[in-house]
Each structure stands twice: as C-alpha cells, then as structure tokens.
XYZ file of C-alpha atoms in Angstrom:
627
model
C 6.164 33.776 -9.922
C 7.115 31.308 -12.643
C 9.084 28.137 -11.879
C 10.412 26.496 -15.035
C 12.497 23.533 -16.159
C 15.185 24.027 -18.790
C 14.758 20.417 -19.935
C 12.489 17.445 -19.268
C 12.842 13.713 -19.752
C 10.854 11.962 -22.456
C 10.636 8.501 -20.922
C 9.466 6.923 -24.170
C 12.713 7.943 -25.890
C 15.069 6.288 -23.378
C 16.949 3.654 -25.405
C 18.245 0.371 -23.983
C 21.406 0.909 -26.034
C 23.105 4.009 -27.399
C 23.049 7.546 -26.083
C 20.444 8.004 -23.313
C 20.709 11.791 -23.667
C 18.507 11.681 -26.722
C 15.620 11.314 -24.263
C 16.383 14.711 -22.683
C 14.175 17.360 -24.292
C 15.179 21.037 -23.968
C 12.289 23.397 -23.293
C 12.047 26.731 -25.053
C 11.577 29.664 -22.703
C 9.371 32.587 -23.575
C 5.713 32.966 -24.365
C 3.745 29.719 -24.839
C 2.497 28.984 -28.316
C -1.077 28.542 -27.084
C -3.170 29.197 -23.978
C -5.890 26.743 -22.988
C -8.526 27.606 -20.381
C -10.369 24.995 -18.343
C -11.986 24.534 -14.960
C -9.779 21.665 -13.861
C -6.377 20.558 -15.126
C -5.315 16.973 -14.501
C -1.593 16.388 -15.024
C -0.904 12.687 -15.502
C -3.049 10.214 -17.419
C -2.518 7.171 -15.229
C -5.284 5.434 -13.319
C -5.692 8.281 -10.831
C -5.621 10.908 -13.547
C -8.126 9.107 -15.777
C -10.509 8.475 -12.881
C -10.222 12.071 -11.674
C -10.705 13.635 -15.086
C -13.643 11.362 -15.860
C -15.334 12.103 -12.529
C -15.018 15.887 -12.895
C -16.160 15.845 -16.530
C -19.185 13.698 -15.651
C -20.245 16.503 -13.299
C -20.265 18.934 -16.204
C -16.929 20.725 -15.760
C -14.369 21.593 -18.429
C -11.380 19.339 -17.855
C -7.996 19.047 -19.561
C -5.969 15.867 -19.100
C -2.222 15.750 -19.816
C -0.292 12.514 -20.330
C 3.386 12.291 -21.229
C 3.190 8.928 -23.021
C 0.896 8.119 -25.932
C -1.292 5.784 -23.836
C -3.709 6.622 -21.044
C -3.919 4.237 -18.109
C -0.581 4.340 -16.287
C 0.148 1.175 -14.373
C -2.615 -0.859 -16.077
C -1.489 0.019 -19.639
C 1.637 2.090 -20.301
C 3.444 0.544 -17.319
C 2.393 -2.942 -18.357
C 0.905 -4.079 -15.043
C -2.301 -5.303 -16.619
C -2.660 -8.100 -14.080
C -4.506 -6.034 -11.494
C -3.228 -6.035 -7.902
C -6.461 -6.239 -5.942
C -7.939 -8.140 -2.967
C -10.199 -11.083 -2.227
C -13.419 -9.015 -2.020
C -13.006 -7.141 -5.293
C -15.700 -9.012 -7.218
C -18.391 -7.730 -4.867
C -16.855 -4.808 -2.974
C -13.743 -2.682 -2.575
C -13.735 -0.692 -5.814
C -15.753 2.305 -6.913
C -18.711 1.912 -9.277
C -16.659 3.359 -12.141
C -13.749 1.009 -11.374
C -16.134 -1.932 -11.429
C -17.534 -0.716 -14.761
C -14.029 -0.543 -16.194
C -13.281 -4.112 -15.066
C -16.495 -5.460 -16.573
C -15.905 -3.599 -19.833
C -12.527 -5.329 -20.116
C -14.170 -8.692 -19.539
C -16.803 -7.918 -22.142
C -14.053 -7.402 -24.731
C -12.898 -10.963 -24.092
C -16.272 -12.644 -23.526
C -17.136 -12.200 -27.189
C -13.996 -14.154 -28.122
C -13.978 -16.820 -25.399
C -14.852 -20.485 -25.798
C -18.305 -21.582 -24.702
C -18.393 -22.332 -21.015
C -15.376 -20.216 -20.064
C -15.411 -19.786 -16.269
C -17.058 -16.677 -14.826
C -16.110 -14.144 -13.683
C -13.873 -14.317 -16.723
C -10.148 -13.947 -16.201
C -8.519 -13.830 -19.662
C -5.171 -14.941 -18.239
C -6.409 -17.438 -15.609
C -3.360 -16.378 -13.613
C -2.968 -16.905 -9.880
C -2.131 -13.383 -8.715
C -5.385 -11.704 -9.729
C -8.973 -12.224 -10.794
C -8.433 -10.072 -13.884
C -5.449 -10.019 -16.231
C -5.574 -8.731 -19.811
C -3.514 -7.249 -22.632
C -2.588 -3.584 -22.002
C -4.058 -2.496 -25.355
C -7.449 -3.850 -24.323
C -7.310 -1.810 -21.138
C -6.400 1.260 -23.165
C -9.318 0.737 -25.555
C -11.747 0.408 -22.658
C -10.503 3.616 -21.014
C -10.837 5.476 -24.298
C -14.393 4.177 -24.692
C -15.328 5.227 -21.171
C -13.994 8.752 -21.705
C -15.428 9.129 -25.212
C -18.821 10.626 -24.225
C -17.110 13.385 -22.243
C -14.625 14.050 -25.053
C -17.394 14.171 -27.662
C -19.444 16.538 -25.489
C -16.489 18.906 -25.222
C -16.170 18.555 -21.456
C -12.867 16.687 -21.620
C -9.798 17.418 -23.735
C -6.946 14.897 -23.717
C -3.388 15.980 -24.564
C -1.073 13.016 -25.108
C 2.723 13.395 -25.184
C 2.343 16.531 -23.013
C 4.564 17.051 -19.962
C 4.511 19.851 -17.406
C 7.581 22.060 -17.633
C 6.678 25.278 -15.787
C 4.221 26.603 -13.222
C 2.841 30.031 -12.486
C 2.214 30.455 -8.768
C 0.721 33.327 -6.806
C 1.096 32.837 -3.079
C -0.651 29.567 -2.182
C -2.377 29.193 -5.551
C -1.189 27.681 -8.834
C -2.608 29.780 -11.662
C -1.136 28.038 -14.710
C 0.867 25.027 -15.823
C 2.977 25.103 -18.969
C 3.314 21.776 -20.785
C 5.652 20.888 -23.603
C 4.544 18.707 -26.497
C 7.259 16.055 -26.463
C 6.931 15.482 -30.220
C 6.738 19.031 -31.572
C 8.455 20.965 -28.791
C 5.582 23.460 -28.639
C 4.582 24.740 -25.208
C 0.991 25.357 -24.127
C -0.128 27.278 -21.050
C -3.099 25.785 -19.203
C -5.114 28.085 -16.945
C -7.604 26.627 -14.473
C -9.261 26.907 -11.099
C -8.137 23.555 -9.697
C -5.165 21.324 -10.409
C -4.837 17.569 -9.875
C -1.291 16.243 -9.656
C -1.695 12.715 -10.989
C 1.857 12.462 -12.363
C 3.705 9.233 -11.704
C 6.531 10.878 -9.744
C 4.702 13.808 -8.166
C 6.365 16.126 -10.672
C 4.124 19.115 -9.939
C 5.109 19.278 -6.278
C 8.605 20.799 -6.726
C 7.431 22.681 -9.817
C 4.702 24.484 -7.844
C 6.585 24.821 -4.568
C 4.220 22.446 -2.776
C 5.790 20.950 0.338
C 6.508 17.237 0.033
C 8.381 14.240 1.436
C 10.745 11.828 -0.315
C 11.863 8.414 0.849
C 11.690 6.784 4.268
C 10.733 8.687 7.392
C 12.222 8.133 10.849
C 10.519 6.681 13.925
C 10.764 10.122 15.511
C 8.706 11.573 12.656
C 5.931 8.979 12.355
C 6.143 6.656 15.353
C 5.971 3.721 12.967
C 7.671 0.571 14.279
C 9.248 -0.111 10.878
C 10.336 3.436 10.059
C 14.012 4.376 10.017
C 15.303 3.987 13.609
C 17.636 6.974 13.621
C 17.176 9.422 10.759
C 15.092 9.672 7.582
C 16.616 8.363 4.364
C 15.527 10.228 1.254
C 17.175 7.689 -1.066
C 14.982 4.835 0.208
C 12.361 4.987 -2.533
C 10.790 1.715 -3.674
C 12.375 0.140 -6.715
C 10.863 0.514 -10.182
C 10.428 -2.218 -12.780
C 10.388 -2.350 -16.565
C 8.054 -5.239 -17.317
C 7.704 -7.142 -20.604
C 5.491 -9.765 -22.210
C 6.487 -13.068 -23.785
C 4.678 -15.649 -25.861
C 5.241 -19.362 -25.384
C 5.961 -20.702 -28.855
C 6.311 -24.411 -29.705
C 9.402 -26.217 -28.426
C 12.197 -26.183 -30.962
C 11.646 -22.600 -32.073
C 14.335 -20.074 -31.180
C 13.603 -16.407 -30.440
C 16.554 -15.417 -28.256
C 17.080 -11.648 -28.045
C 20.476 -9.988 -28.092
C 22.310 -9.996 -24.788
C 22.046 -6.428 -23.434
C 24.867 -4.386 -21.928
C 25.624 -5.067 -18.250
C 23.935 -8.441 -18.519
C 26.426 -10.338 -16.347
C 26.378 -7.575 -13.723
C 22.628 -7.674 -13.232
C 22.374 -11.456 -13.580
C 24.769 -11.876 -10.675
C 23.867 -8.927 -8.435
C 20.062 -8.870 -8.589
C 20.409 -11.872 -8.792
C 18.357 -13.365 -11.615
C 16.647 -16.174 -9.765
C 13.290 -17.891 -9.320
C 13.981 -18.327 -5.612
C 12.399 -15.583 -3.516
C 11.725 -14.896 0.151
C 8.096 -14.423 1.148
C 6.365 -13.384 4.354
C 3.657 -15.887 5.189
C 0.049 -15.025 4.533
C 0.695 -11.460 3.488
C -0.133 -11.568 -0.184
C -0.552 -15.007 -1.675
C -0.981 -17.140 1.444
C 2.352 -18.966 1.441
C 4.323 -19.851 4.545
C 7.177 -17.537 5.555
C 10.541 -18.424 4.130
C 12.213 -19.131 0.833
C 10.177 -20.473 -2.071
C 11.534 -22.031 -5.232
C 9.541 -21.446 -8.412
C 9.849 -22.965 -11.857
C 8.871 -21.352 -15.133
C 6.292 -23.971 -16.147
C 6.078 -26.504 -13.301
C 4.240 -26.310 -9.974
C 6.516 -26.337 -6.945
C 5.697 -27.211 -3.317
C 4.309 -24.300 -1.281
C 3.609 -22.090 -4.300
C 0.353 -21.201 -6.015
C 1.712 -22.138 -9.398
C 4.555 -21.649 -11.854
C 5.997 -18.288 -12.853
C 4.359 -18.590 -16.271
C 0.875 -18.481 -14.726
C 1.763 -15.821 -12.143
C 0.800 -12.848 -14.339
C -0.351 -14.579 -17.506
C -2.337 -12.079 -19.594
C -3.918 -14.470 -22.087
C -4.652 -18.146 -21.573
C -4.840 -19.372 -25.165
C -7.009 -22.326 -24.130
C -9.897 -19.901 -23.550
C -9.763 -18.175 -26.958
C -10.033 -20.115 -30.233
C -8.280 -17.473 -32.359
C -5.273 -17.153 -30.018
C -2.667 -19.825 -30.619
C -0.266 -19.305 -27.723
C -0.247 -17.997 -24.155
C 1.100 -14.523 -23.394
C 2.589 -13.734 -19.997
C 3.777 -10.486 -18.438
C 6.848 -10.657 -16.194
C 7.015 -8.584 -13.019
C 9.325 -10.340 -10.580
C 11.742 -9.310 -7.773
C 14.725 -10.055 -9.983
C 13.511 -7.303 -12.333
C 13.400 -4.534 -9.705
C 15.802 -1.691 -10.497
C 17.229 -0.197 -7.300
C 20.564 1.373 -8.288
C 19.333 4.982 -8.350
C 16.163 6.388 -6.743
C 13.771 7.686 -9.378
C 12.847 10.973 -7.725
C 14.901 14.133 -7.196
C 17.044 13.428 -10.251
C 17.844 15.776 -13.114
C 16.693 14.560 -16.552
C 20.164 13.401 -17.613
C 20.726 11.311 -14.487
C 17.272 9.814 -14.759
C 17.809 8.988 -18.440
C 20.963 7.043 -17.596
C 19.229 5.254 -14.715
C 16.249 4.248 -16.844
C 18.553 2.978 -19.568
C 20.131 0.658 -17.018
C 16.660 -0.343 -15.809
C 15.797 -1.271 -19.403
C 18.988 -3.290 -19.721
C 18.015 -5.086 -16.528
C 14.558 -5.905 -17.904
C 15.851 -7.184 -21.222
C 18.591 -9.056 -19.393
C 16.020 -10.966 -17.383
C 14.185 -11.852 -20.591
C 17.471 -13.072 -22.140
C 18.170 -15.120 -19.001
C 14.766 -16.806 -19.262
C 15.571 -17.733 -22.849
C 19.133 -18.928 -22.249
C 19.988 -19.748 -18.631
C 17.056 -20.354 -16.286
C 17.024 -24.082 -15.495
C 14.243 -26.123 -17.067
C 12.712 -29.194 -15.414
C 15.690 -31.333 -16.397
C 18.260 -28.711 -15.447
C 18.833 -27.565 -19.012
C 19.598 -23.935 -19.866
C 16.650 -21.721 -20.706
C 13.617 -21.646 -22.961
C 14.637 -20.244 -26.349
C 11.081 -20.729 -27.617
C 9.899 -17.803 -25.455
C 9.323 -14.854 -27.787
C 9.406 -11.248 -26.647
C 6.213 -9.452 -27.719
C 6.905 -5.720 -28.257
C 3.438 -5.285 -29.773
C 1.800 -6.221 -26.465
C 3.547 -3.327 -24.715
C 3.296 -0.991 -27.699
C 7.032 -0.344 -27.793
C 9.948 -1.006 -30.099
C 12.177 -2.599 -27.465
C 9.571 -4.936 -25.958
C 9.489 -3.244 -22.569
C 6.585 -1.246 -21.168
C 6.401 2.349 -22.377
C 6.957 3.610 -18.830
C 8.522 1.879 -15.837
C 6.225 0.572 -13.129
C 6.485 3.245 -10.444
C 5.824 2.090 -6.895
C 6.698 5.232 -4.940
C 7.047 8.933 -5.690
C 7.129 12.295 -3.937
C 4.343 12.590 -1.364
C 2.624 15.774 -0.265
C 2.877 17.101 3.252
C -0.787 16.568 3.792
C -3.472 17.559 6.247
C -3.605 13.886 7.222
C -0.812 11.352 6.825
C -1.618 7.645 7.055
C 0.877 5.729 9.195
C 1.578 2.049 9.755
C -0.358 2.024 13.020
C -3.542 3.051 11.166
C -3.670 -0.037 8.964
C -1.347 -2.874 10.065
C -2.880 -5.947 11.722
C -0.464 -5.651 14.628
C -2.123 -2.363 15.603
C -5.720 -2.862 14.430
C -7.342 -5.862 16.154
C -10.809 -5.429 14.619
C -12.127 -6.333 11.203
C -11.227 -2.927 9.760
C -8.342 -0.496 9.911
C -8.590 2.775 11.860
C -11.748 4.727 11.125
C -11.293 8.010 9.245
C -14.229 10.383 9.637
C -13.045 12.185 6.493
C -13.007 9.020 4.365
C -13.043 9.541 0.606
C -12.830 5.873 -0.364
C -11.557 2.424 0.535
C -8.776 0.019 -0.321
C -7.031 -3.101 0.824
C -3.619 -4.554 0.103
C -0.732 -5.681 2.294
C 2.085 -3.302 3.073
C 4.376 -4.577 0.325
C 7.747 -2.834 0.263
C 10.029 -3.706 -2.634
C 13.688 -3.224 -1.755
C 14.282 0.491 -1.908
C 17.940 1.133 -1.310
C 20.823 0.517 1.026
C 19.763 0.931 4.642
C 16.045 0.538 4.074
C 14.277 -1.146 6.988
C 10.820 -1.248 5.437
C 8.362 -4.010 6.193
C 5.972 -6.363 4.491
C 2.928 -7.136 6.582
C -0.792 -7.723 6.437
C -3.264 -4.883 6.851
C -6.924 -4.522 7.678
C -9.298 -3.226 4.991
C -8.713 0.521 5.133
C -10.128 3.897 4.137
C -8.575 6.719 2.119
C -8.770 9.887 4.218
C -9.617 13.067 2.340
C -6.938 14.871 4.343
C -4.308 12.740 2.591
C -5.279 14.333 -0.749
C -5.137 17.931 0.496
C -1.779 19.700 0.885
C -1.039 21.439 4.152
C -0.666 24.837 2.444
C -1.480 25.004 -1.275
C -5.108 25.964 -1.888
C -5.952 24.581 -5.320
C -3.628 21.607 -5.840
C -5.015 18.142 -5.049
C -2.986 14.915 -4.958
C -4.502 12.271 -7.239
C -2.005 9.418 -7.550
C 0.596 7.797 -5.270
C 1.640 11.277 -4.103
C -0.943 11.415 -1.309
C -0.211 11.741 2.406
C 1.196 8.313 3.132
C 4.581 7.372 4.521
C 7.225 5.223 2.883
C 5.680 2.321 4.807
C 1.985 2.909 4.069
C 2.676 3.828 0.458
C 3.319 0.087 0.210
C -0.434 -0.613 0.519
C -1.961 2.568 -0.981
C -0.154 2.314 -4.348
C -2.176 -0.409 -6.080
C -4.663 -0.220 -8.954
C -8.076 0.141 -7.236
C -6.706 2.476 -4.550
C -5.070 4.774 -7.081
C -8.281 4.831 -9.138
C -10.368 5.654 -6.032
C -7.861 8.339 -5.015
C -8.072 9.992 -8.416
C -11.866 9.769 -8.512
C -12.122 11.313 -5.049
C -9.771 14.102 -6.161
C -11.834 14.775 -9.289
C -15.081 14.939 -7.316
C -13.372 17.209 -4.761
C -12.260 19.674 -7.455
C -15.763 19.645 -8.952
C -17.369 20.059 -5.529
C -15.058 22.982 -4.754
C -16.145 24.712 -7.954
C -19.804 24.035 -7.251
C -19.724 25.290 -3.656
C -17.020 28.004 -3.860
C -15.170 26.259 -1.028
C -11.483 25.399 -1.354
C -10.487 21.753 -0.719
C -8.996 22.642 2.669
C -12.282 24.286 3.643
C -14.233 21.211 2.583
C -11.952 19.084 4.724
C -12.110 21.349 7.765
C -15.856 22.048 7.837
C -18.025 19.165 9.040
C -21.130 20.142 7.074
C -19.217 20.649 3.835
C -17.338 17.391 4.376
C -20.608 15.475 4.775
C -21.994 17.058 1.610
C -18.833 16.111 -0.269
C -19.048 12.537 1.033
C -22.660 12.366 -0.129
C -21.471 13.454 -3.561
C -18.984 10.576 -3.518
C -21.690 8.109 -2.515
C -23.873 9.358 -5.361
C -20.998 8.498 -7.721
C -20.746 5.013 -6.225
C -17.611 5.586 -4.128
C -17.756 3.571 -0.864
C -16.533 5.324 2.262
C -16.321 2.318 4.578
C -16.073 -1.462 4.358
C -19.498 -3.143 4.178
C -18.982 -5.937 1.691
C -22.605 -7.074 1.413
C -23.899 -3.606 0.408
C -21.908 -2.769 -2.757
C -22.254 0.444 -4.810
C -24.973 -1.127 -6.973
C -27.120 -2.060 -3.980
C -30.351 -0.083 -3.501
C -29.420 0.693 0.108
C -25.780 1.568 -0.568
C -25.904 5.301 0.224
C -28.026 5.254 3.419
C -26.127 2.284 4.861
C -22.805 3.976 4.192
C -24.104 7.221 5.691
C -25.279 5.430 8.836
C -21.949 3.718 9.300
C -20.009 6.961 8.830
C -22.306 8.991 11.105
C -21.902 6.407 13.857
C -18.114 6.625 13.654
C -17.428 3.205 12.205
C -18.266 -0.343 13.244
C -20.809 -1.227 15.896
C -20.115 -3.906 18.471
C -20.171 -6.690 15.892
C -17.119 -8.070 14.148
C -16.833 -8.703 10.438
C -17.166 -6.682 7.263
C -20.859 -7.325 6.610
C -23.786 -5.036 7.419
C -26.568 -7.639 6.913
C -29.089 -5.186 5.431
C -32.057 -7.554 5.586
C -31.419 -8.720 9.155
C -33.829 -7.330 11.768
C -32.613 -4.777 14.276
C -34.476 -4.326 17.539
C -35.284 -0.976 19.107
C -32.698 -1.413 21.883
C -29.976 -2.078 19.310
C -31.081 0.939 17.275
C -30.764 3.024 20.420
C -27.075 2.156 20.609
C -26.588 3.341 17.028
C -28.495 6.544 17.742
C -26.385 7.232 20.818
C -23.257 7.083 18.693
C -24.486 9.550 16.072
C -22.740 12.787 16.971
C -24.456 16.135 17.597
C -28.059 17.018 18.196
C -29.281 15.601 14.896
C -29.958 12.087 16.191
C -33.752 11.765 16.142
C -35.735 11.310 19.307
C -37.865 9.292 19.217
C -36.589 6.505 17.006
C -38.158 7.016 13.539
C -38.741 3.267 13.288
C -40.843 3.118 16.449
C -40.536 0.186 18.825
C -40.721 -2.810 16.485
C -37.827 -4.684 14.915
C -37.139 -3.581 11.320
C -34.577 -4.560 8.667
C -31.256 -2.865 9.270
C -31.307 -1.210 5.833
C -34.764 0.228 6.570
C -33.380 1.778 9.754
C -30.585 3.414 7.753
C -33.053 4.771 5.195
C -35.328 6.129 7.944
C -32.420 8.060 9.448
C -31.496 9.395 6.028
C -35.095 10.487 5.404
C -35.141 12.208 8.804
C -31.947 14.118 7.959
C -30.092 12.514 10.856
C -27.294 11.076 8.727
C-alpha cells in the first residue's frame, strides 16, 4: 500500500511577508525519478538523525540521511539553538562519547582564535545558560567534519533539501519512502531494511500508518499528577520559536528593522516583556516568582542580563571579533496560536508566517521600545545578523520545535518515573532496557488554551529502549522527540544531549538488528539480545546509567556500567558516584551478587575474600561472564 501527500511544506520558503502559499510544494505522483537502495534510511538530519546515521555508518552499514533544510544539525544549527541546553554534570558525564567529541570539536574551532589565557573549558559565548554556546555555522562545520569519513568511504549518503512525501507499507513493515527534492521537484524512492524517523514533527508516523499520540494526555491515561484532569487535549502541543541573532554595535548607530505585520498584536498579547515567571530551582536556580530582567544590566535574583543569557560570541575572547553576538530565545518569542502538528501544508505555512512576524517583531521591539537603564525606548544599535542564521530574513532556517507526534511505544515514560516528587533517590526510576541517559527539568512552554502542564525538577534519568520501539511497526525506530514520552515528560527528553543519545541508540539498534537478524521489538523483548545490544552501546561509549565518576573515556566504563545494570540500579548508597578505586569488602560484594538476576551470579566470589577496588570487582564479574 502506498500512502502519499499531494503537497508538502518547504519551511525554508515561508516568507515573513507576502504570500505564504509559495512555501507549499506540490508533489508529482507517478513513478519516482530514481530509486536508491540502502540498509538504513534516516529521515531528518537534526541531532537525532545525525547521531543515528553516524552510528550506523560507523558500524559498516549503508546509510542514507534525508534533511529538508540545507543544514544538518536541527536544533543546534538550522533551528538556531546553538547555546546547548544541558546539565551541571555535562563536562564529565551525561553525554555519549560521540556527543562529547562533537562538543570538543566545536571548542577546538574557537581555541585557535581565542586570546591567551581564555578560561577552560572554553565557552565562546560566556553565557549563563550553558557551558557551550557557539555560532550555528561552526556547529554545522563540525558535524560535516565528523560525518566526512563515512561519506568518503561510501557508507553514508546525505540528501539535503529532501522531504518525505510518500511511504510504501506492507503490513507492519515500511518498504520504501519517497522523498521530494524541494529545489528540483524530483522524487526519489529509498528502499531499506530499517527506517529511523528523526523528523522534527514525527512526519513519518502518519505517512506510514504508525500509531502515535499528539498533545496532552489525561490523568486516566497516564496517572500523571499534572496531566489533563478530565480528557486529553490534542491541541496542547508546546509552543515553537523562531530565534534570531543580533550584534551589539557601538551606541549611536542605528540598525532598526522594518516593523513587521501584526506587530502591535503580538507586542501586546504575548506580551513582549523582560518580566517572566520562574519556578524556583528548576533550571537556573532562581527563587519562585516573577523576575525582572534588563537587556544589559544585572538585576536582583537573576543570573545576568538577557544579553548574556544565550550569547554566542563574547568578543572579549577573540581578537578578530569586534562585537558580541547574542541569540534570542525567550518566552515572549514563543508562538502558540496554532499547534504545529496535524496541520495541512497551507495552514502550517500561514502559522509559520505569523511565527516569523512574531520573531521579527520581538527584534524590532528590542531596537525601539524595550526600556533601557534610564527608561528610554530601545537599543537601535542592535543589528540583526541574518548571516549567523544562514537566512535572508534573519530568523533561523527552521523553527525551534519543542514537541511533535510521539509513537505509541512499547514503553512510555511518565512523570512519576522522573520527577523529584516521585523519585526520592539520587536517580530517576531504573529502566532495565536503558539505551542512554539524560537530565533536564520538565520544562513545559505554554502549549495552548487549557494546558495544565508543569515545570518541575527531575532526577537524572535513563532513556528506555522501549520508548524508541513502536508497539506494532517492525522496522521503524523513533530517533528524535517522537519517542514514547508524554506531553509532560517530553518537557525533559527534548533537549540537545538527550536527542543526540536517542538518535545514536536508534542507529545502533538498526545496525544491531541487521547484524543479528532480530527485529527491534525482538531485541527489546529478549533478555539475552537486549544485553548484547546494551553491550554494543557501551562499546560505542553510550552510558546506560548515571555514574558520574566513570565517564565513557574511563578504562573501567563498560564493566562498571554492566555491573550497575545487572544489579538493577543503585546499591544502598546515595549519590551518583561509583568510586571505582574505593575498596569493597567481600560482604558488600555478596550483596551485589545477590542482586544479580538469574543463575549467572558466580559462586564463589571471583575476587575471593579480600577487599578489592570496586572497579576490579566489576571487571572480575565481566571476565566471569556474570554481567
């Protein structure tokens, strides 16, 4: 059976003024112009898609990667969020080895240009929201460099400006995806064994007939305290944002952009304001309540001015850069008029045009109306930098997408699994099928009328493999924000390192399925296969559980992770550390051995009766085949 779209939306063509319908691209029906065969097709070149394609290609498989814009990287490049949303452990733990390599490669690009004595670890923007902020083009260049060996070896083919428009489905299996070239109009058919949906909106789910969820679930469905109390609300999808970058030019210069359509409407209804409500301690450590920010001045209770919030380049660190560049992503920019999913291309084109007007309106307001320190109107010296975002209008090529369609998965993460109110220990609920880790607060941006979502702290959590595997479809794997979360838990699983880990886990899963002739659902359901898959992840440097003092580069990383997983999570001690060099006595080892499931736990203890370092105990169990 073939499911096909008569037209698709080319997001890059949506204009902030004029006819939005010029972004709607009709798709020619009939035989595709070309057929491309591969082992694994990855649709969507965002962070999940790049990580998944790279992981599968590194394992020697033929991979095709489709991306509808002309930039790979998704939220860290084309969507402009190049101030990474991470966590306080990220410099030593909490990302995969490949994610860490990507971060360091970005820093290396700037280290060569930085002043002597620039603080390490280098943060090009020295902003207060993240340890690493950079220009989107630098992130793009790094991703291209990382993928280059696989492209040059012929294992990876990248198709930019390519968007899925049809699917061939036989029963529970997707056999082909047709993609239209948004520039030429030509359609290619891609045939494959496994398919990763890494699209920003979960576009392949309706196209392939994969069951999915949209919007906010009810308490009756999930049991979540902050779910909808009476009935689900499909329109409650987190708001999107068109971000932009500005340069701070000398006072006296004037770079005011034209006032966009609907400016007064959005200024007054958003409203455009630097006063926001925060929930204490959840993200940046402030007290609960209203906080007043200024563009350039520190204000009581805040971590700094708006200008330094997501600053991409601190000119003081780079001799050849004359002026700071800052990216703006702020609650007043959130577009919430129309949900972004379940819309036809024409409706979505009109909505995104308004979202662009909102973004440019906020920029105009900063230049002309936001109060300065003396109460004066605006900062006309702020200059919009279209080149930073790689666009003509100055906005990101693609809106920042916080929530999309989500698969009906074999495992759905709920609020109770991760929120501090329900998880009293150091970690969130333990998932025996873990395929990675992440940590971020549940951060729900206003989604729509009637939304009762929450913002709250979480414990460091795992990414269950079951959340990547659809309940029915056999060869489709979720690889972006379309995994088995709820509207609530999407709020903490949607950030940069989690999406990267999700995509990498999906890519390794597709490769593992090819290598073992076991479908993803079979890998998830069979304990032995699951353990072998998890060992493959560990070999790639993907942590399965939170042990912050044994990172992926540590010599004992794999056996320590295997011990922790085999024992079902934390022992009796609190905290996120394993203490690999600390001695462990025989009686304490006996407690670990008692918790290792099945008959594989060795008897006697392979370490004898003497105290040994904890990491040595883990390695001994690995050598004995017990973990």
